[in-house]
């Protein structure tokens, strides 16, 4: 089989697709990792709405944000199209309400609870024939799963059944700010097929948003860190981040000419 022909799922962010030679391999489970406010929810929503425009039905399970807040925040983005929700192309579901209806303990799940939840997620995905699914966040879900084995089992089984449906899944993963860590329980990242890391770097007093594809099984992807921008009219966009070596060369050029004019030997100055 020619692996280069594997079908890909676009992310809704053109530059990101280019970095992964076209997109996420269909049926993958990908962690979208970042600290609070890094843009995880926005990225996932853009992914779903872009897919819906292309004919992919989707479902977004929220655990951390109530529905009314979520939609209120979404409304400011141009990618948000109310008609795609009304027509059932994008389905937003509060997972806490489902848990309550199932009679599950909202704090801690037993193995049976986890099994029941998994079944309902699979049933919803199957019934709606979704091609894109998001859980926001897997960290909050894992918190209820109690043991490492349960977490591993849950993500593995979910990922496997969705892959069979060719459904491509994003799971948001919450990590503390300014850390190069991909998941809270350090299991999620190993079970996932891919990791998209949204972070930030401080440069001259500004916090610049960044995005980096850390892992994407089955693709020839770059691991370049990009600057990420969020705006209401264009959603999430990526642009090249000027590497510090490039900045150095710009500065060096300037400094060098100053040094020349001041007649100071370059070797005497440490940059
Ligand atoms: N309409 C908008 N225009 C520009 N930037 C926006 C807009 N809406 C939100 N943002 C930016 O996106 C950030 C929040 O993004 P988002 O909710 O996707 O982050 P998150 O990673 O999901 O956060 P959390 O972990 O708290 O859920 C805001 O802090 C704000 O800076
Ligand atoms: Mg969020």
mmCIF file of C-alpha atoms and ligand atoms in Angstrom, residues 34-44 64-65 70 73-77 136-137 172-174 198 209 229-233 235-236, ligand 1:
data_model
loop_
_atom_site.group_PDB
_atom_site.id
_atom_site.type_symbol
_atom_site.label_atom_id
_atom_site.label_comp_id
_atom_site.label_asym_id
_atom_site.label_seq_id
_atom_site.Cartn_x
_atom_site.Cartn_y
_atom_site.Cartn_z
ATOM 1 C CA UNK A 34 -1.800 24.149 25.844
ATOM 2 C CA UNK A 35 -2.266 26.215 28.956
ATOM 3 C CA UNK A 36 -5.373 28.166 29.863
ATOM 4 C CA UNK A 37 -6.261 30.753 27.236
ATOM 5 C CA UNK A 38 -3.829 29.372 24.676
ATOM 6 C CA UNK A 39 -6.543 28.913 22.051
ATOM 7 C CA UNK A 40 -7.347 25.176 22.273
ATOM 8 C CA UNK A 41 -11.125 25.554 22.155
ATOM 9 C CA UNK A 42 -10.948 28.077 19.332
ATOM 10 C CA UNK A 43 -8.667 25.834 17.274
ATOM 11 C CA UNK A 44 -11.018 22.873 17.728
ATOM 12 C CA UNK A 64 -15.178 22.522 31.013
ATOM 13 C CA UNK A 65 -17.432 25.271 29.638
ATOM 14 C CA UNK A 70 -19.189 28.533 24.683
ATOM 15 C CA UNK A 73 -17.616 33.312 22.754
ATOM 16 C CA UNK A 74 -17.920 31.587 19.403
ATOM 17 C CA UNK A 75 -20.315 34.116 17.946
ATOM 18 C CA UNK A 76 -17.587 36.721 17.534
ATOM 19 C CA UNK A 77 -15.638 34.520 15.100
ATOM 20 C CA UNK A 136 -12.852 19.582 25.431
ATOM 21 C CA UNK A 137 -11.103 18.653 27.613
ATOM 22 C CA UNK A 172 -7.791 19.179 24.273
ATOM 23 C CA UNK A 173 -5.174 18.731 26.963
ATOM 24 C CA UNK A 174 -4.572 21.266 29.707
ATOM 25 C CA UNK A 198 -0.021 25.694 21.543
ATOM 26 C CA UNK A 209 1.258 32.771 20.836
ATOM 27 C CA UNK A 229 -2.616 34.791 15.825
ATOM 28 C CA UNK A 230 -6.278 34.784 16.885
ATOM 29 C CA UNK A 231 -8.660 37.331 15.420
ATOM 30 C CA UNK A 232 -12.425 37.524 15.133
ATOM 31 C CA UNK A 233 -12.433 37.910 11.375
ATOM 32 C CA UNK A 235 -9.815 32.949 13.411
ATOM 33 C CA UNK A 236 -6.510 31.190 14.016
HETATM 34 N N1 LIG B 1 -13.002 37.251 19.084
HETATM 35 C C1 LIG B 1 -11.751 37.128 19.439
HETATM 36 N N2 LIG B 1 -10.800 37.813 18.803
HETATM 37 C C2 LIG B 1 -9.514 37.695 19.136
HETATM 38 N N3 LIG B 1 -9.063 36.903 20.099
HETATM 39 C C3 LIG B 1 -9.958 36.186 20.761
HETATM 40 C C4 LIG B 1 -11.347 36.252 20.475
HETATM 41 N N4 LIG B 1 -11.976 35.405 21.286
HETATM 42 C C5 LIG B 1 -11.027 34.863 22.060
HETATM 43 N N5 LIG B 1 -9.836 35.327 21.747
HETATM 44 C C6 LIG B 1 -8.558 34.967 22.387
HETATM 45 O O1 LIG B 1 -8.543 33.581 22.610
HETATM 46 C C7 LIG B 1 -8.258 33.311 23.979
HETATM 47 C C8 LIG B 1 -9.062 32.137 24.495
HETATM 48 O O2 LIG B 1 -9.008 31.114 23.584
HETATM 49 P P1 LIG B 1 -9.617 29.704 23.972
HETATM 50 O O3 LIG B 1 -10.846 29.841 24.767
HETATM 51 O O4 LIG B 1 -9.695 28.974 22.678
HETATM 52 O O5 LIG B 1 -8.445 29.140 24.874
HETATM 53 P P2 LIG B 1 -8.373 27.749 25.624
HETATM 54 O O6 LIG B 1 -6.990 27.243 25.405
HETATM 55 O O7 LIG B 1 -9.497 26.897 25.212
HETATM 56 O O8 LIG B 1 -8.527 28.206 27.144
HETATM 57 P P3 LIG B 1 -9.065 27.344 28.388
HETATM 58 O O9 LIG B 1 -7.965 26.381 28.755
HETATM 59 O O10 LIG B 1 -9.259 28.377 29.437
HETATM 60 O O11 LIG B 1 -10.298 26.662 27.976
HETATM 61 C C9 LIG B 1 -8.694 34.525 24.713
HETATM 62 O O12 LIG B 1 -7.965 34.646 25.911
HETATM 63 C C10 LIG B 1 -8.442 35.616 23.736
HETATM 64 O O13 LIG B 1 -7.100 36.073 23.886
#
